[in-house]
XYZ file of C-alpha atoms in Angstrom:
575
model
C 0.053 0.366 0.590
C 1.132 3.448 -0.787
C 0.212 6.966 -0.777
C -1.223 8.748 -4.326
C 1.219 10.479 -5.421
C 0.160 14.366 -4.371
C -0.387 16.748 -7.355
C 0.150 20.471 -7.012
C -1.902 22.328 -9.293
C -1.461 26.388 -9.850
C -2.306 28.983 -11.635
C 0.044 32.547 -11.403
C 0.256 35.549 -13.023
C 3.029 37.227 -10.927
C 4.665 34.057 -9.077
C 3.285 34.491 -6.029
C 0.557 31.260 -6.519
C 3.979 29.308 -8.277
C 5.775 30.038 -4.756
C 3.037 28.465 -3.213
C 3.437 25.375 -4.890
C 6.979 25.416 -4.550
C 6.443 25.407 -1.224
C 4.530 22.761 -1.063
C 6.343 20.102 -3.104
C 9.755 21.082 -0.876
C 7.338 20.236 1.840
C 6.681 17.006 1.087
C 9.934 15.959 -0.001
C 10.382 16.524 3.216
C 7.406 14.241 4.323
C 9.312 11.387 2.237
C 6.427 11.762 -0.059
C 5.927 11.705 -4.229
C 4.737 14.886 -5.512
C 4.502 16.878 -8.710
C 3.919 20.781 -9.449
C 3.081 21.781 -12.851
C 0.773 24.549 -14.326
C -3.129 23.918 -14.482
C -2.827 24.657 -18.317
C 0.508 22.295 -18.002
C -2.061 19.016 -16.688
C -3.883 17.278 -19.269
C -7.219 17.904 -17.127
C -8.883 14.749 -18.224
C -6.678 12.985 -16.099
C -8.812 14.865 -12.684
C -10.624 11.836 -12.909
C -8.913 9.340 -12.211
C -6.256 11.826 -9.368
C -6.487 10.825 -5.765
C -4.962 13.629 -4.515
C -4.477 17.498 -5.922
C -3.868 20.857 -4.112
C -5.200 23.639 -6.472
C -3.075 26.723 -5.849
C -5.239 29.502 -7.308
C -4.691 33.104 -7.436
C -7.087 35.749 -8.875
C -6.353 38.726 -11.324
C -8.199 41.779 -12.478
C -12.241 41.516 -11.800
C -12.399 37.253 -10.399
C -10.891 35.809 -13.801
C -7.780 32.830 -13.811
C -4.526 33.664 -14.677
C -3.461 33.530 -17.668
C -1.900 29.857 -16.894
C -4.683 28.475 -15.658
C -8.178 29.839 -18.398
C -7.821 26.001 -20.264
C -7.819 24.597 -17.463
C -11.275 27.129 -16.306
C -13.052 26.835 -19.246
C -13.034 22.892 -19.659
C -13.485 22.593 -15.774
C -16.696 24.795 -15.797
C -18.073 22.229 -19.548
C -22.403 21.755 -18.505
C -20.798 18.002 -20.199
C -19.669 17.405 -17.455
C -21.338 14.967 -15.240
C -22.028 15.124 -11.535
C -20.178 12.533 -9.626
C -17.125 12.170 -12.115
C -14.616 13.673 -9.500
C -15.662 11.449 -6.419
C -12.414 9.161 -6.362
C -10.439 13.014 -5.358
C -9.143 13.795 -1.956
C -8.608 17.781 -2.862
C -7.840 20.946 -0.777
C -7.836 24.616 -2.441
C -5.965 27.379 -1.240
C -6.302 31.197 -3.024
C -4.538 33.378 -3.270
C -5.983 37.776 -3.527
C -6.441 41.323 -2.854
C -9.089 42.211 -0.290
C -8.803 45.409 -1.893
C -9.772 44.319 -5.155
C -13.874 43.496 -4.929
C -14.027 40.160 -6.560
C -11.554 39.285 -3.657
C -10.311 35.354 -3.647
C -13.806 34.791 -6.445
C -11.410 31.721 -8.359
C -10.533 29.522 -5.577
C -14.259 30.382 -4.052
C -15.589 29.202 -7.009
C -13.527 26.099 -8.006
C -14.505 25.258 -4.435
C -17.993 25.473 -5.659
C -17.833 23.299 -8.511
C -15.365 20.504 -7.569
C -17.827 19.898 -5.255
C -20.600 20.033 -7.421
C -18.752 17.493 -9.430
C -18.186 14.863 -6.435
C -14.575 15.860 -4.893
C -13.879 15.644 -1.388
C -12.787 18.658 0.126
C -10.338 17.525 2.963
C -9.667 20.633 4.563
C -11.611 24.455 4.430
C -10.487 26.810 1.771
C -7.894 28.554 3.034
C -8.387 32.462 1.702
C -5.093 34.516 1.809
C -4.920 37.992 1.584
C -2.012 40.065 -0.055
C -3.571 43.157 2.353
C -2.503 41.513 5.555
C 0.060 43.085 7.946
C 2.311 39.162 7.398
C 1.115 39.269 2.998
C -0.119 35.567 2.025
C 1.777 34.118 4.782
C -0.487 35.029 7.364
C -2.891 32.362 5.858
C -1.262 30.086 4.209
C 1.098 29.094 7.420
C -1.496 27.462 9.261
C -3.601 26.665 6.189
C -0.517 24.163 5.607
C -0.092 23.136 9.488
C -4.055 21.939 8.862
C -3.643 20.266 5.877
C -0.466 18.245 6.820
C -2.251 16.906 10.167
C -5.560 16.495 7.870
C -3.275 13.782 5.115
C -1.649 12.678 8.038
C -5.301 11.766 9.570
C -6.246 10.523 6.948
C -3.277 7.915 5.508
C -2.331 7.883 8.889
C -0.549 4.116 8.072
C 1.450 4.868 5.227
C 2.685 8.191 6.611
C 4.084 5.447 9.442
C 5.857 3.664 7.461
C 7.030 6.506 4.617
C 7.762 9.331 7.190
C 11.339 8.998 9.188
C 13.442 12.005 11.662
C 14.041 14.652 9.434
C 16.805 15.217 8.026
C 18.694 19.103 7.133
C 16.575 20.190 3.545
C 18.534 20.538 0.316
C 16.967 22.410 -2.235
C 14.826 19.954 -3.995
C 14.072 19.259 -7.178
C 10.666 20.542 -7.706
C 8.929 18.990 -11.432
C 7.519 22.142 -12.728
C 7.181 22.956 -15.843
C 7.045 26.689 -16.930
C 5.284 28.553 -20.159
C 7.779 29.742 -22.549
C 6.272 32.933 -24.423
C 8.148 34.734 -27.909
C 8.311 38.705 -27.541
C 8.411 40.988 -29.933
C 11.753 43.614 -29.344
C 9.681 46.888 -29.888
C 11.704 49.648 -30.919
C 12.051 52.082 -27.856
C 10.332 55.854 -30.435
C 9.689 58.140 -27.473
C 9.878 58.657 -23.696
C 8.860 61.133 -22.397
C 7.932 62.398 -18.992
C 4.617 64.123 -19.465
C 4.125 65.516 -15.402
C 5.753 69.508 -14.441
C 9.202 69.155 -13.142
C 8.663 70.423 -9.251
C 5.363 68.123 -9.232
C 5.990 64.558 -7.124
C 5.239 62.145 -9.403
C 7.593 61.302 -12.424
C 5.418 60.294 -15.484
C 6.268 58.791 -19.094
C 4.100 58.850 -22.138
C 6.240 56.063 -23.565
C 5.605 55.310 -27.294
C 6.905 51.331 -29.234
C 7.605 50.559 -32.497
C 6.418 47.777 -33.142
C 5.763 47.257 -36.836
C 6.813 44.125 -38.196
C 5.846 42.076 -35.585
C 1.900 41.364 -36.259
C 0.933 42.557 -32.330
C -3.097 43.516 -33.149
C -4.621 45.237 -30.040
C -8.009 46.761 -29.190
C -9.162 49.229 -26.849
C -9.119 47.627 -22.922
C -6.137 45.953 -23.442
C -2.534 45.234 -21.849
C 1.092 45.479 -23.415
C 3.145 42.851 -20.451
C 6.398 43.252 -20.839
C 9.508 41.918 -18.549
C 11.744 44.264 -16.773
C 15.814 43.916 -15.727
C 17.861 44.157 -13.203
C 19.607 47.645 -12.811
C 23.315 47.525 -13.615
C 24.760 48.720 -10.077
C 22.417 45.702 -8.594
C 23.639 43.102 -11.478
C 27.066 44.574 -9.625
C 26.476 43.880 -6.536
C 25.475 40.811 -6.733
C 28.698 39.100 -8.197
C 30.748 40.843 -6.243
C 28.520 39.062 -3.228
C 28.599 36.286 -4.509
C 32.386 35.875 -6.166
C 31.132 36.266 -9.086
C 32.762 36.678 -12.106
C 29.440 38.447 -14.923
C 31.188 37.127 -18.110
C 31.567 34.038 -16.932
C 29.093 31.759 -19.162
C 27.617 28.535 -18.289
C 25.690 25.795 -20.815
C 22.474 24.717 -18.247
C 21.494 21.596 -18.690
C 18.253 19.668 -17.547
C 19.069 16.921 -15.237
C 16.572 14.484 -12.694
C 18.110 16.242 -9.572
C 17.194 19.516 -11.774
C 15.298 22.264 -10.437
C 11.955 21.026 -12.730
C 11.153 24.796 -13.574
C 14.322 25.070 -16.427
C 14.583 28.225 -17.265
C 14.057 27.386 -21.515
C 14.393 31.334 -22.273
C 17.826 31.422 -20.863
C 20.349 30.917 -24.261
C 22.438 28.093 -23.823
C 25.671 28.980 -23.604
C 25.139 32.005 -20.963
C 26.772 34.260 -18.857
C 26.296 34.996 -15.071
C 25.675 39.100 -16.094
C 22.731 37.549 -18.533
C 21.192 34.973 -16.281
C 20.826 38.334 -13.117
C 20.417 40.662 -15.538
C 17.774 38.981 -16.867
C 16.080 36.454 -14.956
C 17.192 36.032 -10.729
C 14.427 38.960 -9.580
C 16.742 40.232 -7.203
C 15.061 43.207 -6.613
C 11.982 41.982 -5.089
C 10.859 41.327 -1.442
C 10.913 38.002 -0.996
C 9.313 35.558 0.179
C 9.566 33.468 3.594
C 10.172 30.643 1.869
C 13.750 32.731 0.773
C 14.766 32.477 4.135
C 13.499 28.925 4.779
C 16.108 27.823 1.681
C 18.902 30.658 2.219
C 19.329 29.022 5.624
C 20.007 25.540 4.859
C 23.982 27.487 3.787
C 24.130 29.333 6.671
C 27.349 27.685 8.251
C 27.747 31.205 11.223
C 26.036 30.189 14.115
C 23.607 33.983 14.578
C 23.183 34.704 10.806
C 21.556 30.752 10.829
C 19.379 30.660 13.653
C 18.019 34.540 12.364
C 16.937 33.014 9.285
C 15.471 30.275 11.428
C 13.914 32.718 12.633
C 12.708 34.830 9.842
C 11.589 31.319 8.307
C 9.315 30.094 11.448
C 5.285 30.680 12.352
C 6.806 32.969 15.294
C 9.045 34.630 13.665
C 6.626 36.077 10.609
C 6.363 39.347 13.036
C 9.868 40.323 12.990
C 9.973 38.104 8.971
C 7.584 41.273 8.411
C 8.868 44.238 10.395
C 12.547 43.655 8.922
C 11.450 42.401 5.369
C 7.889 43.413 3.727
C 7.402 46.486 5.925
C 10.512 48.162 4.813
C 10.066 47.291 1.799
C 13.210 45.305 1.431
C 14.709 43.453 -1.775
C 16.097 39.763 -1.598
C 19.993 41.598 -2.893
C 19.909 43.216 0.391
C 18.926 40.294 2.362
C 22.120 38.238 0.891
C 23.995 41.707 2.400
C 22.547 41.053 5.806
C 23.830 37.590 5.634
C 27.698 37.575 4.427
C 28.312 34.432 5.547
C 26.152 32.398 4.581
C 25.200 34.841 0.852
C 29.722 33.694 0.437
C 28.108 29.978 1.209
C 26.003 29.432 -2.066
C 26.830 28.009 -5.900
C 25.517 29.116 -8.719
C 24.305 25.534 -8.635
C 21.214 27.017 -6.251
C 20.207 30.181 -7.663
C 17.636 28.709 -10.016
C 15.973 27.701 -6.485
C 17.122 30.164 -4.461
C 15.699 33.249 -6.531
C 12.531 33.127 -9.101
C 12.205 34.026 -12.543
C 11.467 37.866 -12.564
C 7.730 38.256 -13.866
C 6.898 40.178 -16.328
C 4.283 43.137 -16.192
C 1.336 44.751 -17.215
C 0.245 47.916 -18.780
C -3.109 49.202 -20.588
C -2.175 50.023 -23.382
C -2.849 53.596 -24.283
C -3.366 54.012 -27.988
C -5.651 52.518 -31.030
C -4.195 50.832 -34.363
C -6.571 52.587 -36.124
C -5.457 56.116 -35.323
C -1.708 55.265 -35.107
C -1.067 52.744 -36.863
C 2.204 50.514 -35.909
C 2.136 52.068 -33.013
C 1.694 51.187 -29.366
C 1.893 53.343 -26.897
C 2.159 53.451 -22.973
C 1.443 56.021 -19.553
C 3.614 54.997 -17.016
C 3.978 56.377 -13.299
C 7.644 55.912 -12.432
C 6.940 54.589 -9.344
C 9.932 55.266 -6.062
C 8.823 56.126 -2.482
C 11.149 56.225 0.613
C 10.948 53.629 3.940
C 13.060 53.443 7.005
C 15.472 51.939 4.796
C 18.547 54.614 4.304
C 17.937 54.717 0.499
C 14.705 55.002 -1.486
C 12.350 52.214 -3.120
C 12.413 50.890 -6.632
C 9.952 49.934 -9.340
C 11.864 47.950 -11.130
C 9.393 47.696 -14.806
C 8.937 51.141 -14.254
C 12.295 52.646 -13.342
C 13.486 50.756 -15.837
C 11.748 51.563 -18.632
C 12.205 55.368 -17.479
C 16.312 54.761 -18.016
C 15.879 54.105 -21.006
C 16.621 56.964 -23.192
C 16.661 55.987 -27.210
C 17.701 59.533 -27.749
C 20.889 57.633 -26.879
C 20.926 54.666 -28.873
C 17.898 52.499 -30.713
C 16.586 50.606 -28.095
C 14.457 48.081 -27.777
C 11.747 46.403 -25.126
C 11.108 42.867 -25.835
C 6.621 43.251 -24.986
C 3.460 40.444 -26.042
C -0.042 41.526 -25.666
C -2.929 40.152 -24.236
C -6.411 40.194 -24.021
C -7.463 42.823 -21.670
C -11.278 42.926 -19.092
C -12.399 46.041 -20.304
C -14.866 45.232 -23.663
C -16.377 48.689 -24.907
C -19.587 48.343 -26.693
C -19.493 47.455 -31.203
C -23.394 49.535 -31.211
C -22.116 52.562 -32.599
C -25.340 54.792 -30.724
C -24.570 53.083 -27.442
C -22.732 55.664 -25.077
C -20.152 55.029 -22.837
C -18.895 57.214 -19.571
C -15.315 57.038 -18.395
C -13.949 57.578 -14.504
C -10.133 57.318 -15.345
C -7.795 59.259 -12.068
C -4.919 59.832 -12.926
C -2.650 56.505 -15.127
C -6.463 54.998 -15.376
C -6.739 57.431 -18.702
C -4.390 55.317 -20.263
C -7.416 52.589 -21.201
C -9.211 55.342 -22.431
C -6.846 57.635 -24.674
C -7.126 53.373 -26.941
C -11.218 53.539 -26.298
C -11.555 57.516 -27.732
C -8.275 56.476 -30.338
C -10.109 53.412 -31.831
C -14.204 54.548 -31.592
C -13.415 58.435 -32.998
C -11.601 56.777 -35.480
C -14.773 54.443 -35.798
C -17.084 57.261 -35.811
C -18.096 56.525 -32.603
C -18.657 59.819 -30.455
C -21.290 59.331 -27.792
C -17.694 59.568 -25.159
C -18.146 61.287 -21.448
C -15.223 61.186 -20.227
C -14.328 62.345 -16.394
C -10.516 62.996 -15.462
C -8.671 63.611 -12.102
C -4.961 64.741 -10.709
C -3.320 66.830 -8.645
C -3.426 70.216 -11.002
C -4.391 71.692 -14.043
C -1.372 72.848 -15.152
C 1.079 69.686 -12.722
C 0.040 65.767 -13.598
C -2.821 66.736 -16.539
C -2.472 64.180 -19.178
C -3.629 64.427 -23.123
C -5.188 67.344 -21.714
C -4.159 68.758 -25.503
C -5.651 65.508 -26.815
C -9.164 65.832 -25.354
C -9.498 69.720 -26.078
C -9.062 69.050 -30.315
C -11.655 65.962 -29.317
C -13.817 68.114 -27.185
C -13.430 71.032 -29.860
C -15.026 68.338 -32.751
C -17.974 66.765 -30.580
C -16.009 64.021 -30.051
C -15.871 64.214 -26.152
C -17.487 65.132 -23.384
C -15.381 65.989 -20.556
C -14.844 67.079 -16.941
C -12.239 67.171 -14.268
C -10.967 67.368 -10.745
C -8.354 69.063 -9.866
C -8.104 67.991 -6.146
C -5.228 70.811 -4.796
C -5.684 73.318 -7.677
C -8.477 74.738 -4.679
C -8.735 74.615 -0.712
C -11.511 71.937 -0.524
C -9.710 69.019 -2.216
C -12.345 67.545 -5.700
C -12.069 64.450 -6.883
C -13.688 62.491 -9.783
C -16.254 61.026 -7.601
C -17.427 64.840 -6.497
C -17.995 65.051 -10.704
C -20.169 61.849 -11.177
C -22.998 63.845 -8.370
C -22.762 67.065 -9.714
C -23.928 65.523 -13.714
C -26.503 62.687 -11.910
C -29.116 64.357 -14.947
C -26.802 64.001 -17.837
C -26.008 60.854 -15.981
C -29.404 58.994 -15.548
C -30.278 60.408 -19.061
C -27.407 58.310 -20.732
C -27.755 55.331 -18.701
C -31.354 55.173 -18.154
C -32.577 56.185 -21.330
C -29.839 55.552 -23.661
C -28.872 52.380 -22.740
C -24.418 53.931 -21.716
C -21.852 51.579 -20.808
C -20.007 52.899 -17.614
C -16.432 52.126 -16.651
C -13.517 53.302 -13.813
C -10.169 52.404 -13.907
C -7.913 53.206 -11.876
C -5.985 52.593 -8.679
C -7.913 50.045 -6.219
C -7.659 51.677 -2.716
C -11.189 54.111 -2.036
C -11.636 55.314 -5.935
C -13.552 52.776 -7.649
C -15.797 52.539 -3.991
C -16.789 55.720 -3.883
C -17.590 56.497 -8.013
C -19.681 53.488 -7.500
C -21.078 55.398 -4.089
C -21.677 58.275 -6.386
C -23.344 56.761 -8.917
C -25.688 54.594 -6.793
C -26.718 58.250 -5.466
C -27.094 59.635 -8.957
C -29.451 55.853 -9.495
C -32.035 57.448 -6.087
C -31.443 61.222 -7.324
C -32.647 61.364 -10.567
C -34.245 57.499 -10.254
C -36.145 58.001 -7.608
C -35.324 54.310 -6.336
C -34.243 53.160 -3.147
C -30.311 52.138 -1.470
C -31.491 48.754 -1.928
C -32.940 49.428 -5.673
C -29.868 51.679 -6.258
C -27.500 48.333 -5.116
C -29.180 46.100 -7.191
C -29.262 48.384 -10.672
C -25.716 48.835 -10.224
C -25.899 44.607 -10.320
C -26.756 44.292 -13.080
C -25.140 46.512 -14.430
C -22.102 45.202 -13.893
C -23.466 41.178 -14.301
C -24.485 42.286 -17.977
C -20.479 43.505 -18.675
C -22.930 47.585 -18.707
C -20.100 48.520 -15.765
C -16.867 47.362 -15.810
C -13.239 48.057 -13.717
C -9.510 47.430 -14.271
C -8.061 48.444 -10.029
C -5.023 47.933 -9.072
C -3.158 47.892 -5.699
């Protein structure tokens, strides 16, 4: 009698779900279990009917959507033709990764739970719903959930565990059996990289234009461009110095039975150490708890080992939060703080210790119909202070900002994927768009596209701090207004004593909005920061329904829900 192979299937957009899946793999291997981990779309879903033991690790993206690497699985699982009870042989568990600042918090994990139950699967324990907004991040839920999972598995398979599990050995970096998808980005030439905020403004925002001639890339309003950034040259240099690596040394990577399953197929062969560190290893990210767990296995210095083990333990999570998460300390800075352990690291283990640099997503801010062979984005350069001396910098935004096409040709590998915003095809359907700050980017694309198609029933609410400092695309909006193609309402929050935001302008124009929505079937769109703005705009819209439509609060809420269900209300927000 043997324990079934534990299958860990994950849907990951930014790497957090993959990291969690690999943590489960390491913990399973320490328990002497057979285990395999795969992205959901790399797994043949028709085999699920014969599986015995599966853990699903699923992130939620956008407005309750599954990650890109589980969308095929998602479509198959919700086929109406699947018979009830078809998964009655399956023992499974689900952990979801989400962000409670979004309205559909952990929607994918919750919906997967219901569907698996409907198909007859046996859920070993309640769904773990991790929240990135928690002070301790996702680990606040994941760690106790994993403890409960192993306890439950031990209870279900007691006698088999007694035969398999012996005393824990010192952890060695295991070979996770994972498979990653591979993409072929197009090297787009950067045409311009222009700051569009005033020099005196605290925020550097860039309007960047790419030439995509010859790429066969197509996109529509609401789509997004995907860019994988590079580490800063000074960070690459420091990393190589800390580990005693020659950045110009070359190596050839070969897959072996004991190699990491997430074999990096996008690395060239042979590859230089510089390219590996610059383009692949995510050394500038805030490391997860699993990083400290793995790093501790190399420690020979007692003080450093004890501290790393503390950061890896359940009891040490408050200390880890204060040291790492709160000040946003990077993995590179952690290595500098643990010099004895860092000196013990071998290049063979770098792919186990550091995750791949994750791609970043930007709303496309242009239309091919208006600007053929061009793709525009609007990028806020992330730069802020914490208690650490060195300012924190967003990896991708600062990398893009550093590229100057005036100094020579610059190429950025990119690709395009469908976004969550969909605009009406009917010519006479009005659109109302609320896009403060860089949230206006997808609406510039929509306006260019709609005007090119002769659709002129367009209303835009734009908000920023000052008419003189961060009024993006002002001249373009004015030209559209003069041509009768746009109605624009602006809110400049810092240009008067009382702060004015886009939600105030929504309330002020209740009559117009009610007429467009109730009488002309207008679609309403919100894009921007997920903190307070989307909820405030939604509340203002409900007040419009009550004031102009004579609705009760409950009726206004139901109308909003109906609009969302029928895609007449759509949101694209980010934290």
